[in-house]
Amino acid sequence: KAGVTQTPRYLIKTRGQQVTLSCSPISGHRSVSWYQQTPGQGLQFLFEYFSETQRNKGNFPGRFSGRQFSNSRSEMNVSTLELGDSALYLCASSLGGAGDAPYEQYFGPGTRLTVT
Amino acid sequence: AQSVAQPEDQVNVAEGNPLTVKCTYSVSGNPYLFWYVQYPNRGLQFLLKYITGDNLVKGSYGFEAEFNKSQTSFHLKKPSALVSDSALYFCAVRDQYRGSQGNLIFGKGTKLSVKP
């Protein structure tokens, strides 16, 4: 089975611009989560999507948004980029489900975003 | 609020020696606990998880973890370290928010260095 893929792998943007990152989950996985990883703050949860609906959201400003398509692929968008948005953005997929069973998440390699 | 602590920024061990990477947690209710490993320029790889049952959980690559409810700990262990085990290790707890799979709360990470 192919793993989680993320595109692009590297991105350089200027302050004020916006960016869209893409994530393709493992086939059959319906839950997609996004995380931001920085040296200072570590790994922080952004949001989770399941069946095209945002199911949970972390403590990030509204400039960070996402969506999920019917094939479970997901995109996240960051508008009005700030220097502090420079980070590794990781996508993770899991079988998910409506219940509470804690499925493990499988992570993609990440997109390294640099804001100048 | 739920949290995870990894008290050691770095752990150094000699190849062939046993290794332990420490993790303590704070949750309300029953914890769902995970260990992940991250190699340079890679995403996170799932090692093992604890949901319920036996306190000793076996995972990938010869790793295991011991759940201790009274000490609220979930230490990662391996009987004989390999140089290739050198990486960044993250302990995580799944948010108790029902109906959501995605919100993992991560520790700051522990860098494991195994010397020949």
Short mmCIF file of N, CA, C and O in Angstrom, two decimals, chain A residues 9 31 33 35 37 40-43 45 48 55-56 88 90 94 96-109, chain B residues 32 34 36 38 41-46 49-51 88 90 94-108:
data_model
loop_
_atom_site.label_atom_id
_atom_site.label_comp_id
_atom_site.label_asym_id
_atom_site.label_seq_id
_atom_site.Cartn_x
_atom_site.Cartn_y
_atom_site.Cartn_z
N ARG A 9 7.01 19.15 -1.45
CA ARG A 9 7.85 18.82 -0.31
C ARG A 9 8.51 20.07 0.27
O ARG A 9 8.74 20.15 1.47
N SER A 31 -9.83 9.49 7.72
CA SER A 31 -9.50 10.60 8.61
C SER A 31 -8.16 11.19 8.20
O SER A 31 -7.18 10.45 8.03
N SER A 33 -5.51 14.32 9.37
CA SER A 33 -5.17 15.37 10.34
C SER A 33 -3.95 16.13 9.86
O SER A 33 -3.10 15.58 9.15
N TYR A 35 -0.71 18.73 11.19
CA TYR A 35 0.08 19.19 12.32
C TYR A 35 1.15 20.16 11.82
O TYR A 35 1.64 20.04 10.71
N GLN A 37 4.97 21.50 12.79
CA GLN A 37 6.13 21.19 13.61
C GLN A 37 7.16 22.30 13.49
O GLN A 37 7.64 22.61 12.39
N GLY A 40 10.57 25.50 18.14
CA GLY A 40 10.18 26.13 19.39
C GLY A 40 8.92 25.55 20.02
O GLY A 40 8.86 25.33 21.23
N GLN A 41 7.93 25.28 19.20
CA GLN A 41 6.63 24.82 19.71
C GLN A 41 6.42 23.31 19.57
O GLN A 41 5.45 22.78 20.11
N GLY A 42 7.31 22.64 18.88
CA GLY A 42 7.14 21.21 18.69
C GLY A 42 6.01 20.90 17.72
O GLY A 42 5.75 21.67 16.80
N LEU A 43 5.34 19.78 17.97
CA LEU A 43 4.25 19.33 17.12
C LEU A 43 2.93 19.83 17.67
O LEU A 43 2.58 19.54 18.81
N PHE A 45 -1.30 20.30 16.81
CA PHE A 45 -2.44 19.88 16.01
C PHE A 45 -3.14 21.08 15.40
O PHE A 45 -3.43 22.06 16.09
N GLU A 48 -8.58 18.25 11.98
CA GLU A 48 -8.83 16.91 11.49
C GLU A 48 -10.08 16.93 10.63
O GLU A 48 -11.07 17.60 10.97
N ARG A 55 -13.71 17.83 11.91
CA ARG A 55 -14.20 17.17 13.11
C ARG A 55 -13.58 17.75 14.39
O ARG A 55 -14.14 17.62 15.46
N ASN A 56 -12.42 18.34 14.25
CA ASN A 56 -11.75 18.88 15.42
C ASN A 56 -10.75 19.93 14.95
O ASN A 56 -10.24 19.86 13.83
N LEU A 88 7.50 22.80 9.37
CA LEU A 88 7.22 21.55 8.65
C LEU A 88 5.75 21.22 8.90
O LEU A 88 5.34 21.12 10.05
N LEU A 90 2.87 18.59 8.62
CA LEU A 90 2.70 17.14 8.50
C LEU A 90 1.23 16.79 8.38
O LEU A 90 0.39 17.31 9.10
N SER A 94 -5.63 8.13 9.10
CA SER A 94 -5.97 6.94 9.89
C SER A 94 -7.30 6.40 9.38
O SER A 94 -8.03 7.08 8.66
N GLY A 96 -9.83 6.02 11.07
CA GLY A 96 -10.86 6.90 11.59
C GLY A 96 -12.12 6.14 11.91
O GLY A 96 -12.10 4.98 12.25
N GLY A 97 -13.21 6.83 11.83
CA GLY A 97 -14.48 6.20 12.13
C GLY A 97 -15.26 7.06 13.09
O GLY A 97 -14.75 7.99 13.68
N ALA A 98 -16.51 6.71 13.25
CA ALA A 98 -17.38 7.50 14.10
C ALA A 98 -17.20 7.15 15.57
O ALA A 98 -17.60 7.89 16.44
N GLY A 99 -16.61 6.02 15.84
CA GLY A 99 -16.47 5.59 17.23
C GLY A 99 -15.26 6.20 17.90
O GLY A 99 -14.60 7.09 17.36
N ASP A 100 -14.93 5.70 19.05
CA ASP A 100 -13.88 6.29 19.85
C ASP A 100 -12.59 5.50 19.81
O ASP A 100 -11.60 5.89 20.42
N ALA A 101 -12.59 4.39 19.09
CA ALA A 101 -11.40 3.54 19.06
C ALA A 101 -10.22 4.33 18.52
O ALA A 101 -10.30 4.96 17.48
N PRO A 102 -9.09 4.31 19.22
CA PRO A 102 -7.94 5.13 18.83
C PRO A 102 -7.07 4.46 17.79
O PRO A 102 -6.11 3.75 18.11
N TYR A 103 -7.40 4.68 16.54
CA TYR A 103 -6.55 4.16 15.47
C TYR A 103 -5.24 4.94 15.42
O TYR A 103 -5.22 6.15 15.63
N GLU A 104 -4.14 4.24 15.08
CA GLU A 104 -2.88 4.96 14.93
C GLU A 104 -2.90 5.79 13.66
O GLU A 104 -3.59 5.46 12.69
N GLN A 105 -2.16 6.85 13.68
CA GLN A 105 -2.06 7.73 12.53
C GLN A 105 -0.77 7.45 11.78
O GLN A 105 0.26 7.16 12.38
N TYR A 106 -0.85 7.55 10.48
CA TYR A 106 0.31 7.36 9.62
C TYR A 106 0.64 8.70 8.96
O TYR A 106 -0.23 9.31 8.34
N PHE A 107 1.89 9.10 9.13
CA PHE A 107 2.30 10.43 8.71
C PHE A 107 2.96 10.44 7.34
O PHE A 107 3.68 9.50 6.98
N GLY A 108 2.76 11.53 6.64
CA GLY A 108 3.49 11.78 5.41
C GLY A 108 4.84 12.40 5.73
O GLY A 108 5.15 12.68 6.88
N PRO A 109 5.66 12.63 4.69
CA PRO A 109 7.01 13.18 4.91
C PRO A 109 7.00 14.67 5.25
O PRO A 109 8.01 15.18 5.72
N TYR B 32 -5.02 7.06 26.02
CA TYR B 32 -4.61 6.36 24.82
C TYR B 32 -3.22 6.92 24.48
O TYR B 32 -3.10 8.09 24.17
N PHE B 34 0.77 6.74 22.68
CA PHE B 34 1.47 6.36 21.46
C PHE B 34 2.95 6.74 21.55
O PHE B 34 3.32 7.70 22.25
N TYR B 36 6.05 7.53 18.64
CA TYR B 36 6.42 7.71 17.25
C TYR B 36 7.91 8.01 17.18
O TYR B 36 8.50 8.53 18.13
N GLN B 38 10.95 9.81 14.55
CA GLN B 38 11.17 10.66 13.39
C GLN B 38 12.64 10.67 13.01
O GLN B 38 13.50 11.04 13.80
N ASN B 41 14.52 14.68 8.21
CA ASN B 41 13.83 14.99 6.96
C ASN B 41 12.75 13.98 6.60
O ASN B 41 12.46 13.77 5.43
N ARG B 42 12.20 13.34 7.61
CA ARG B 42 11.13 12.37 7.38
C ARG B 42 9.94 12.69 8.27
O ARG B 42 10.04 13.41 9.26
N GLY B 43 8.81 12.13 7.93
CA GLY B 43 7.65 12.24 8.80
C GLY B 43 7.78 11.30 9.98
O GLY B 43 8.80 10.64 10.15
N LEU B 44 6.75 11.25 10.78
CA LEU B 44 6.77 10.39 11.96
C LEU B 44 6.34 8.97 11.61
O LEU B 44 5.44 8.78 10.80
N GLN B 45 7.00 8.01 12.22
CA GLN B 45 6.62 6.62 12.03
C GLN B 45 6.05 6.06 13.33
O GLN B 45 6.62 6.25 14.40
N PHE B 46 4.94 5.38 13.22
CA PHE B 46 4.28 4.78 14.37
C PHE B 46 5.09 3.60 14.89
O PHE B 46 5.54 2.74 14.13
N LYS B 49 1.29 1.50 20.49
CA LYS B 49 0.26 2.23 21.21
C LYS B 49 -0.25 1.40 22.38
O LYS B 49 -0.19 0.16 22.35
N TYR B 50 -0.76 2.10 23.38
CA TYR B 50 -1.43 1.47 24.51
C TYR B 50 -2.87 1.98 24.56
O TYR B 50 -3.11 3.19 24.55
N ILE B 51 -3.79 1.00 24.60
CA ILE B 51 -5.20 1.36 24.74
C ILE B 51 -5.72 0.82 26.06
O ILE B 51 -6.26 1.55 26.89
N LEU B 88 14.73 10.94 16.59
CA LEU B 88 13.94 11.74 17.52
C LEU B 88 12.67 10.96 17.87
O LEU B 88 11.96 10.51 16.97
N PHE B 90 8.99 10.62 19.90
CA PHE B 90 7.89 11.40 20.45
C PHE B 90 6.88 10.48 21.14
O PHE B 90 6.45 9.48 20.57
N ARG B 94 -3.71 10.66 22.98
CA ARG B 94 -4.83 11.04 22.11
C ARG B 94 -5.81 11.86 22.93
O ARG B 94 -6.20 11.47 24.02
N ASP B 95 -6.21 12.98 22.38
CA ASP B 95 -7.20 13.83 23.01
C ASP B 95 -8.46 13.03 23.27
O ASP B 95 -8.86 12.19 22.45
N GLN B 96 -9.08 13.28 24.40
CA GLN B 96 -10.26 12.51 24.77
C GLN B 96 -11.52 12.98 24.08
O GLN B 96 -12.58 12.46 24.31
N TYR B 97 -11.41 14.00 23.23
CA TYR B 97 -12.58 14.52 22.53
C TYR B 97 -13.24 13.41 21.75
O TYR B 97 -12.64 12.83 20.85
N ARG B 98 -14.41 13.11 22.08
CA ARG B 98 -15.08 11.99 21.45
C ARG B 98 -15.43 12.29 20.00
O ARG B 98 -15.75 13.40 19.64
N GLY B 99 -15.37 11.26 19.22
CA GLY B 99 -15.74 11.42 17.82
C GLY B 99 -14.62 11.98 16.98
O GLY B 99 -14.81 12.29 15.81
N SER B 100 -13.43 12.10 17.56
CA SER B 100 -12.32 12.62 16.78
C SER B 100 -11.12 11.69 16.91
O SER B 100 -10.80 11.23 17.99
N GLN B 101 -10.47 11.42 15.82
CA GLN B 101 -9.29 10.58 15.83
C GLN B 101 -8.01 11.37 15.86
O GLN B 101 -6.97 10.85 16.20
N GLY B 102 -8.12 12.64 15.48
CA GLY B 102 -6.91 13.30 15.01
C GLY B 102 -6.07 14.06 15.99
O GLY B 102 -4.93 14.37 15.69
N ASN B 103 -6.59 14.38 17.14
CA ASN B 103 -5.84 15.31 17.96
C ASN B 103 -4.87 14.59 18.87
O ASN B 103 -5.21 14.20 19.99
N LEU B 104 -3.66 14.40 18.39
CA LEU B 104 -2.62 13.85 19.24
C LEU B 104 -1.88 15.00 19.90
O LEU B 104 -1.50 15.97 19.25
N ILE B 105 -1.68 14.86 21.21
CA ILE B 105 -0.90 15.84 21.95
C ILE B 105 0.47 15.23 22.16
O ILE B 105 0.61 14.19 22.82
N PHE B 106 1.48 15.89 21.60
CA PHE B 106 2.83 15.33 21.60
C PHE B 106 3.70 15.93 22.70
O PHE B 106 3.55 17.09 23.09
N GLY B 107 4.64 15.12 23.16
CA GLY B 107 5.70 15.64 23.98
C GLY B 107 6.69 16.40 23.11
O GLY B 107 6.55 16.44 21.88
N LYS B 108 7.69 16.99 23.73
CA LYS B 108 8.67 17.81 23.01
C LYS B 108 9.66 16.98 22.20
O LYS B 108 10.37 17.51 21.36
#
